[in-house]
Amino acid sequence: MSLANHFELLGRDGDARTGLLTTAHGTVRTPAFMPVGTQGAMKGLQWQDVRDAGADIVLGNTYHLMLRPGAERIHELGGLQKFTRWGGPMLTDSGGFQVMSLAQLRKVKEQGVTFRSHIDGTAIELTPERAIEVQRLLGSDIAMQLDECVRLPAERGDIERAMQLSLRWAERSRRAFEGAPAANMLFGIVQGGDIPELRRTSACGLTGIGFHGYAIGGLAVGEPQATMLAMIEEAAPWLPMERPRYLMGVGTPHDLLEAVARGIDMFDCVMPTRNGRHGMAFTRFGQINLRNARHADDPRPLDEESSWPAARDYSRAYLHHLVRSGETLGAMLLSGINIAYYQSLMQAMRSAIAGGVFQEFRERTREGWARGDI
Ligand code: GUN
């Protein structure tokens, strides 16, 4: 049975698209970048900052939240949006990807994945059905199917086995989602590594099952950018035009620009907050490493034209000092500056697509990054 469509395409420019995704907790303007609040918190920022920066939707992680404080507890406390007081739309990742990177003694079987918690060593089984149940308990607006993501480079046999398993888990996830509130969504995840034919098989298989939206996973896991973009081009034509497309775990501002040009509508990545904590600023002049000694005497702000006060008001010399001294404020300011830059980039892309000038915008933006600021 086909699922209701909560996505409205408002405009297209080449393969780039702009639209609106309606959730029970608000509307998401696409292309959208979802800041990552893994444990129900945005590292270094208050929710009001995230909102002020222009984010419509944030991401939370099933894996972390089921271990601590527990999905049943969050359910009792009214769901993730209320518990955190973010209040807006939330997408939750299903856990498989985080199990692979964080958990100990993990084993992937047909039934699901078993592992030991990285917090207290408890043995846990995560099946496609349990991943859906946990995401329902969390009250997620957009749930993701359980999948298996293979790091690249990998053997074709391993990539194919994980892709086929992910397809079978997609089917089970879809069945487990039946009876969920009508406003909630479930996305399938395309796998298939760096092999075009497997990407196509995965995309077609998922489309046959039918989801509210389609993610492209298994990218930004060790392959060159050109391979990632080629895999988007392989998968996208097989996905339904009228459904949202989400590129998982990506990426740099340049990755976002190029992926939007290829028809992607949604992204998430820890990069703006994580790199911010390590002294890196994303700006329209490219990335600036504030640890670098050349900033020590520089009285200029990062970008005097930014709409984000911290990017406009503080000197590079002060930001450099905060980063070098390991002050928490440095991490907070740079996380905010980076999230605000990512959101301003998304807003600019949405306007350029709506105005039919995306190609010019893309070239101008790339030139700005390449020119640098000094
Ligand atoms: N986050 C980044 N990549 C992936 C992926 O392939 N699968 C899931 N579930 N999450 C991801």
PDB file of N, CA and C and ligand atoms in Angstrom, residues 93-98 144-150 189-191 216-219 221 246-250 268, ligand 1:
ATOM      1  N   ASP A  93      18.103   8.586  13.443  1.00  0.00           N
ATOM      2  CA  ASP A  93      18.770   7.501  12.716  1.00  0.00           C
ATOM      3  C   ASP A  93      18.468   6.202  13.469  1.00  0.00           C
ATOM      4  N   SER A  94      18.546   5.101  12.729  1.00  0.00           N
ATOM      5  CA  SER A  94      18.010   3.832  13.241  1.00  0.00           C
ATOM      6  C   SER A  94      18.950   3.076  14.164  1.00  0.00           C
ATOM      7  N   GLY A  95      20.231   3.402  14.165  1.00  0.00           N
ATOM      8  CA  GLY A  95      21.140   2.741  15.097  1.00  0.00           C
ATOM      9  C   GLY A  95      22.183   1.846  14.470  1.00  0.00           C
ATOM     10  N   GLY A  96      21.899   1.280  13.310  1.00  0.00           N
ATOM     11  CA  GLY A  96      22.839   0.333  12.717  1.00  0.00           C
ATOM     12  C   GLY A  96      24.213   0.946  12.473  1.00  0.00           C
ATOM     13  N   PHE A  97      24.215   2.137  11.952  1.00  0.00           N
ATOM     14  CA  PHE A  97      25.463   2.824  11.608  1.00  0.00           C
ATOM     15  C   PHE A  97      26.288   3.108  12.868  1.00  0.00           C
ATOM     16  N   GLN A  98      25.606   3.524  13.946  1.00  0.00           N
ATOM     17  CA  GLN A  98      26.313   3.845  15.186  1.00  0.00           C
ATOM     18  C   GLN A  98      26.802   2.573  15.884  1.00  0.00           C
ATOM     19  N   MET A 144      14.130   6.079  10.522  1.00  0.00           N
ATOM     20  CA  MET A 144      14.930   5.446   9.477  1.00  0.00           C
ATOM     21  C   MET A 144      14.882   3.928   9.663  1.00  0.00           C
ATOM     22  N   GLN A 145      14.876   3.204   8.550  1.00  0.00           N
ATOM     23  CA  GLN A 145      14.950   1.742   8.625  1.00  0.00           C
ATOM     24  C   GLN A 145      16.299   1.324   9.217  1.00  0.00           C
ATOM     25  N   LEU A 146      16.380   0.146   9.829  1.00  0.00           N
ATOM     26  CA  LEU A 146      17.676  -0.418  10.222  1.00  0.00           C
ATOM     27  C   LEU A 146      18.377  -0.883   8.945  1.00  0.00           C
ATOM     28  N   ASP A 147      19.661  -0.592   8.839  1.00  0.00           N
ATOM     29  CA  ASP A 147      20.426  -0.972   7.644  1.00  0.00           C
ATOM     30  C   ASP A 147      21.819  -1.403   8.059  1.00  0.00           C
ATOM     31  N   GLU A 148      22.560  -1.943   7.112  1.00  0.00           N
ATOM     32  CA  GLU A 148      23.975  -2.226   7.363  1.00  0.00           C
ATOM     33  C   GLU A 148      24.807  -1.435   6.377  1.00  0.00           C
ATOM     34  N   CYS A 149      25.683  -0.612   6.912  1.00  0.00           N
ATOM     35  CA  CYS A 149      26.536   0.243   6.093  1.00  0.00           C
ATOM     36  C   CYS A 149      27.947  -0.331   6.109  1.00  0.00           C
ATOM     37  N   VAL A 150      28.542  -0.480   4.929  1.00  0.00           N
ATOM     38  CA  VAL A 150      29.897  -1.043   4.823  1.00  0.00           C
ATOM     39  C   VAL A 150      30.886   0.083   4.549  1.00  0.00           C
ATOM     40  N   ILE A 189      16.707   3.216   3.152  1.00  0.00           N
ATOM     41  CA  ILE A 189      18.098   3.652   2.940  1.00  0.00           C
ATOM     42  C   ILE A 189      18.752   2.847   1.818  1.00  0.00           C
ATOM     43  N   VAL A 190      19.164   3.557   0.770  1.00  0.00           N
ATOM     44  CA  VAL A 190      19.875   2.932  -0.351  1.00  0.00           C
ATOM     45  C   VAL A 190      21.298   2.598   0.104  1.00  0.00           C
ATOM     46  N   GLN A 191      21.716   1.348  -0.107  1.00  0.00           N
ATOM     47  CA  GLN A 191      23.109   0.954   0.122  1.00  0.00           C
ATOM     48  C   GLN A 191      23.684   0.482  -1.218  1.00  0.00           C
ATOM     49  N   ILE A 216      20.114   8.047   0.975  1.00  0.00           N
ATOM     50  CA  ILE A 216      21.256   7.385   0.358  1.00  0.00           C
ATOM     51  C   ILE A 216      22.304   7.272   1.458  1.00  0.00           C
ATOM     52  N   GLY A 217      22.594   6.036   1.849  1.00  0.00           N
ATOM     53  CA  GLY A 217      23.549   5.781   2.922  1.00  0.00           C
ATOM     54  C   GLY A 217      24.833   5.200   2.373  1.00  0.00           C
ATOM     55  N   GLY A 218      25.722   4.834   3.286  1.00  0.00           N
ATOM     56  CA  GLY A 218      26.952   4.175   2.874  1.00  0.00           C
ATOM     57  C   GLY A 218      27.881   5.057   2.072  1.00  0.00           C
ATOM     58  N   LEU A 219      27.753   6.380   2.234  1.00  0.00           N
ATOM     59  CA  LEU A 219      28.665   7.295   1.544  1.00  0.00           C
ATOM     60  C   LEU A 219      29.376   8.165   2.584  1.00  0.00           C
ATOM     61  N   VAL A 221      32.212   7.409   3.611  1.00  0.00           N
ATOM     62  CA  VAL A 221      32.778   6.369   4.494  1.00  0.00           C
ATOM     63  C   VAL A 221      34.147   5.917   3.970  1.00  0.00           C
ATOM     64  N   TYR A 246      17.441  12.002   0.984  1.00  0.00           N
ATOM     65  CA  TYR A 246      18.284  12.419   2.112  1.00  0.00           C
ATOM     66  C   TYR A 246      19.647  11.729   2.004  1.00  0.00           C
ATOM     67  N   LEU A 247      20.696  12.532   1.910  1.00  0.00           N
ATOM     68  CA  LEU A 247      22.062  11.997   1.842  1.00  0.00           C
ATOM     69  C   LEU A 247      22.636  11.973   3.259  1.00  0.00           C
ATOM     70  N   MET A 248      22.886  10.756   3.772  1.00  0.00           N
ATOM     71  CA  MET A 248      23.204  10.601   5.204  1.00  0.00           C
ATOM     72  C   MET A 248      24.681  10.876   5.518  1.00  0.00           C
ATOM     73  N   GLY A 249      24.881  11.657   6.590  1.00  0.00           N
ATOM     74  CA  GLY A 249      26.232  11.849   7.124  1.00  0.00           C
ATOM     75  C   GLY A 249      27.125  12.751   6.291  1.00  0.00           C
ATOM     76  N   VAL A 250      26.543  13.590   5.464  1.00  0.00           N
ATOM     77  CA  VAL A 250      27.301  14.459   4.548  1.00  0.00           C
ATOM     78  C   VAL A 250      26.886  15.909   4.822  1.00  0.00           C
ATOM     79  N   ASP A 268      22.549  15.529   6.941  1.00  0.00           N
ATOM     80  CA  ASP A 268      22.925  15.692   8.345  1.00  0.00           C
ATOM     81  C   ASP A 268      24.428  15.469   8.424  1.00  0.00           C
TER      82      ASP A 268
HETATM   83  N1  GUN B   1      24.727   7.828   8.684  1.00  0.00           N
HETATM   84  C1  GUN B   1      25.668   8.026   7.740  1.00  0.00           C
HETATM   85  N2  GUN B   1      25.653   7.012   6.842  1.00  0.00           N
HETATM   86  C2  GUN B   1      24.686   6.154   7.238  1.00  0.00           C
HETATM   87  C3  GUN B   1      24.180   4.917   6.711  1.00  0.00           C
HETATM   88  O1  GUN B   1      24.639   4.390   5.709  1.00  0.00           O
HETATM   89  N3  GUN B   1      23.162   4.334   7.413  1.00  0.00           N
HETATM   90  C4  GUN B   1      22.630   4.901   8.544  1.00  0.00           C
HETATM   91  N4  GUN B   1      21.626   4.274   9.159  1.00  0.00           N
HETATM   92  N5  GUN B   1      23.085   6.053   9.046  1.00  0.00           N
HETATM   93  C5  GUN B   1      24.092   6.671   8.400  1.00  0.00           C
END
